[in-house]
């Protein structure tokens, strides 16, 4: 599917509400759970999304649009949330994410971007030249990837609790070299 | 994490709202997309969730609680949604799912289940003996698995649009034998 600004924005408008609908009010048994050492909990992930709103998407778009002599992005800190989220409840983080997203989308709408502006480029610290179109598509995909991740973290907490249904569900989760579960789910059989 | 009825219900109350927050109003370019032949779109998946509300979770729990001579579950039809959803908009399906879920949780709450009732068993057509506790845990995990799936279907639509960021994102998606992306995401580097 080709990137389309209006359709990309439609997702970006919705994801903060999806995160809130899923997570707000759940007990820490769910929201502080991880997939093991050095993996992230839903709480940590929401902090990561906030930091990206503040320092990544709109600031990088501004660098690209300015087309100044210095178009290299500031490297993104993947661990900022471990100190920035301190002392905040998940409910506060979910509100903050929704507020920052709304502000970012207002800024984006105000630019009234043209197709040729979407082709303008900045310099990624590792990849080199990237276009504004690619940056905005990544903003969308990044949200969705973290929704995949959070849903998976929660689902895996019941890996054992489901008992024999694990045979149907496990392909969807942890094992490396697993059969893709959407094939499993297509297999005509009872469950 | 051990199954806990109140914490399981907390997820079941939230997931229909998360599906709606994510999907309601998105264009068919998103909601009718699949991961390839014989895989399911978000629209199809919501129909599948509805059919499970009607025929799987509560009806099977009723069979277990009755402890009658016939405790064998009716096999679940994984393809019912292909005819049952016909003529309905996604908005209608999302509303129907939320309504059925709410009714199901009202029924569940009315049972005031005890720990010993959670250990009662029914007969799965393939697995044999399964407990009410396992059935209810599977209800939760099944919702979350399909939220994983829908988010992944949407994210993959921008696999190419993200350009060089694909190097960071692709581990999270399609490839078989892929490195688990939560390890990728931990690698300290700029993005």
Short mmCIF file of N, CA, C and O in Angstrom, two decimals, chain A residues 127-174:
data_model
loop_
_atom_site.label_atom_id
_atom_site.label_comp_id
_atom_site.label_asym_id
_atom_site.label_seq_id
_atom_site.Cartn_x
_atom_site.Cartn_y
_atom_site.Cartn_z
N UNK A 127 21.33 5.58 8.59
CA UNK A 127 20.91 5.20 7.25
C UNK A 127 21.33 6.19 6.17
O UNK A 127 21.29 5.88 4.98
N UNK A 128 21.62 7.43 6.58
CA UNK A 128 21.83 8.47 5.56
C UNK A 128 20.50 9.03 5.10
O UNK A 128 19.57 9.18 5.90
N UNK A 129 20.40 9.29 3.78
CA UNK A 129 19.23 10.01 3.24
C UNK A 129 17.94 9.24 3.48
O UNK A 129 17.83 8.06 3.14
N UNK A 130 16.98 9.93 4.06
CA UNK A 130 15.61 9.40 4.23
C UNK A 130 14.66 10.53 3.89
O UNK A 130 14.95 11.70 4.11
N UNK A 131 13.50 10.16 3.34
CA UNK A 131 12.53 11.19 2.95
C UNK A 131 11.53 11.44 4.07
O UNK A 131 11.32 10.61 4.97
N UNK A 132 10.88 12.60 3.96
CA UNK A 132 9.81 12.92 4.92
C UNK A 132 8.70 11.88 4.83
O UNK A 132 8.13 11.48 5.84
N UNK A 133 8.41 11.41 3.62
CA UNK A 133 7.39 10.37 3.44
C UNK A 133 7.75 9.11 4.24
O UNK A 133 6.90 8.53 4.91
N UNK A 134 9.01 8.72 4.16
CA UNK A 134 9.45 7.52 4.90
C UNK A 134 9.39 7.75 6.41
O UNK A 134 9.02 6.84 7.17
N UNK A 135 9.76 8.94 6.84
CA UNK A 135 9.68 9.26 8.26
C UNK A 135 8.25 9.15 8.77
O UNK A 135 7.98 8.56 9.83
N UNK A 136 7.31 9.70 8.01
CA UNK A 136 5.91 9.69 8.45
C UNK A 136 5.33 8.27 8.41
O UNK A 136 4.56 7.88 9.29
N UNK A 137 5.72 7.50 7.40
CA UNK A 137 5.28 6.09 7.36
C UNK A 137 5.83 5.32 8.55
O UNK A 137 5.15 4.46 9.13
N UNK A 138 7.05 5.64 8.95
CA UNK A 138 7.66 4.96 10.08
C UNK A 138 6.97 5.33 11.39
O UNK A 138 6.83 4.50 12.30
N UNK A 139 6.53 6.58 11.47
CA UNK A 139 5.76 7.01 12.64
C UNK A 139 4.53 6.10 12.82
O UNK A 139 4.26 5.59 13.92
N UNK A 140 3.83 5.85 11.74
CA UNK A 140 2.64 4.99 11.76
C UNK A 140 3.02 3.55 12.13
O UNK A 140 2.44 2.93 13.03
N UNK A 141 3.99 3.01 11.42
CA UNK A 141 4.37 1.61 11.64
C UNK A 141 4.93 1.38 13.05
O UNK A 141 4.72 0.32 13.65
N UNK A 142 5.61 2.38 13.57
CA UNK A 142 6.19 2.29 14.91
C UNK A 142 5.09 2.17 15.98
O UNK A 142 5.18 1.34 16.89
N UNK A 143 4.06 2.98 15.86
CA UNK A 143 2.90 2.85 16.76
C UNK A 143 2.34 1.43 16.71
O UNK A 143 2.10 0.80 17.75
N UNK A 144 2.10 0.97 15.50
CA UNK A 144 1.44 -0.34 15.32
C UNK A 144 2.33 -1.47 15.82
O UNK A 144 1.85 -2.42 16.43
N UNK A 145 3.63 -1.35 15.57
CA UNK A 145 4.55 -2.37 16.08
C UNK A 145 4.50 -2.44 17.60
O UNK A 145 4.57 -3.53 18.18
N UNK A 146 4.41 -1.29 18.24
CA UNK A 146 4.38 -1.32 19.70
C UNK A 146 3.03 -1.79 20.22
O UNK A 146 2.95 -2.32 21.33
N UNK A 147 1.99 -1.64 19.43
CA UNK A 147 0.70 -2.23 19.82
C UNK A 147 0.76 -3.76 19.68
O UNK A 147 0.24 -4.50 20.52
N UNK A 148 1.43 -4.23 18.63
CA UNK A 148 1.72 -5.67 18.52
C UNK A 148 2.45 -6.14 19.77
O UNK A 148 2.07 -7.13 20.41
N UNK A 149 3.49 -5.41 20.12
CA UNK A 149 4.35 -5.83 21.24
C UNK A 149 3.56 -5.88 22.56
O UNK A 149 3.63 -6.86 23.30
N UNK A 150 2.82 -4.81 22.85
CA UNK A 150 2.08 -4.76 24.12
C UNK A 150 1.06 -5.89 24.18
O UNK A 150 0.91 -6.56 25.20
N UNK A 151 0.34 -6.11 23.08
CA UNK A 151 -0.67 -7.17 23.07
C UNK A 151 -0.02 -8.53 23.28
O UNK A 151 -0.56 -9.41 23.96
N UNK A 152 1.17 -8.69 22.69
CA UNK A 152 1.88 -9.98 22.82
C UNK A 152 2.37 -10.18 24.26
O UNK A 152 2.28 -11.27 24.82
N UNK A 153 2.91 -9.11 24.86
CA UNK A 153 3.37 -9.20 26.26
C UNK A 153 2.22 -9.66 27.15
O UNK A 153 2.39 -10.56 27.98
N UNK A 154 1.06 -9.07 26.96
CA UNK A 154 -0.10 -9.43 27.79
C UNK A 154 -0.54 -10.87 27.51
O UNK A 154 -0.78 -11.65 28.43
N UNK A 155 -0.64 -11.23 26.23
CA UNK A 155 -1.12 -12.57 25.87
C UNK A 155 -0.21 -13.65 26.45
O UNK A 155 -0.67 -14.68 26.95
N UNK A 156 1.09 -13.42 26.40
CA UNK A 156 2.03 -14.45 26.85
C UNK A 156 1.93 -14.74 28.35
O UNK A 156 2.35 -15.80 28.80
N UNK A 157 1.36 -13.80 29.09
CA UNK A 157 1.20 -14.04 30.52
C UNK A 157 0.27 -15.22 30.80
O UNK A 157 0.33 -15.80 31.87
N UNK A 158 -0.57 -15.55 29.84
CA UNK A 158 -1.48 -16.68 30.01
C UNK A 158 -1.04 -17.91 29.22
O UNK A 158 -1.84 -18.84 29.01
N UNK A 159 0.21 -17.94 28.81
CA UNK A 159 0.72 -19.08 28.04
C UNK A 159 0.43 -20.41 28.71
O UNK A 159 0.05 -21.39 28.05
N UNK A 160 0.62 -20.46 30.02
CA UNK A 160 0.38 -21.71 30.74
C UNK A 160 -1.07 -21.84 31.17
O UNK A 160 -1.61 -22.94 31.23
N UNK A 161 -1.69 -20.71 31.46
CA UNK A 161 -3.06 -20.74 32.02
C UNK A 161 -4.07 -21.31 31.04
O UNK A 161 -5.12 -21.77 31.45
N UNK A 162 -3.78 -21.22 29.75
CA UNK A 162 -4.74 -21.71 28.75
C UNK A 162 -4.74 -23.23 28.65
O UNK A 162 -5.61 -23.79 27.97
N UNK A 163 -3.81 -23.89 29.31
CA UNK A 163 -3.80 -25.36 29.30
C UNK A 163 -3.61 -25.91 27.91
O UNK A 163 -2.75 -25.42 27.16
N UNK A 164 -4.42 -26.90 27.51
CA UNK A 164 -4.20 -27.54 26.20
C UNK A 164 -4.41 -26.62 25.01
O UNK A 164 -3.91 -26.91 23.93
N UNK A 165 -5.13 -25.49 25.21
CA UNK A 165 -5.29 -24.55 24.09
C UNK A 165 -3.95 -23.96 23.66
O UNK A 165 -3.84 -23.36 22.62
N UNK A 166 -2.97 -24.16 24.49
CA UNK A 166 -1.62 -23.71 24.12
C UNK A 166 -1.21 -24.24 22.74
O UNK A 166 -0.49 -23.58 22.00
N UNK A 167 -1.71 -25.41 22.40
CA UNK A 167 -1.38 -26.00 21.09
C UNK A 167 -1.86 -25.10 19.95
O UNK A 167 -1.25 -25.07 18.88
N UNK A 168 -2.96 -24.40 20.16
CA UNK A 168 -3.45 -23.49 19.12
C UNK A 168 -2.79 -22.13 19.20
O UNK A 168 -2.67 -21.43 18.21
N UNK A 169 -2.42 -21.75 20.41
CA UNK A 169 -1.98 -20.38 20.61
C UNK A 169 -0.47 -20.23 20.55
O UNK A 169 0.02 -19.17 20.20
N UNK A 170 0.28 -21.27 20.85
CA UNK A 170 1.71 -21.08 21.01
C UNK A 170 2.41 -20.68 19.71
O UNK A 170 3.41 -19.99 19.73
N UNK A 171 1.84 -21.14 18.58
CA UNK A 171 2.45 -20.75 17.32
C UNK A 171 2.44 -19.24 17.14
O UNK A 171 3.23 -18.70 16.37
N UNK A 172 1.54 -18.59 17.87
CA UNK A 172 1.41 -17.15 17.72
C UNK A 172 2.42 -16.40 18.57
O UNK A 172 2.56 -15.21 18.46
N UNK A 173 3.05 -17.10 19.49
CA UNK A 173 3.88 -16.41 20.45
C UNK A 173 5.34 -16.76 20.31
O UNK A 173 5.94 -16.62 19.29
N UNK A 174 5.87 -17.36 21.37
CA UNK A 174 7.29 -17.30 21.64
C UNK A 174 8.25 -18.04 20.76
O UNK A 174 9.30 -17.52 20.43
#
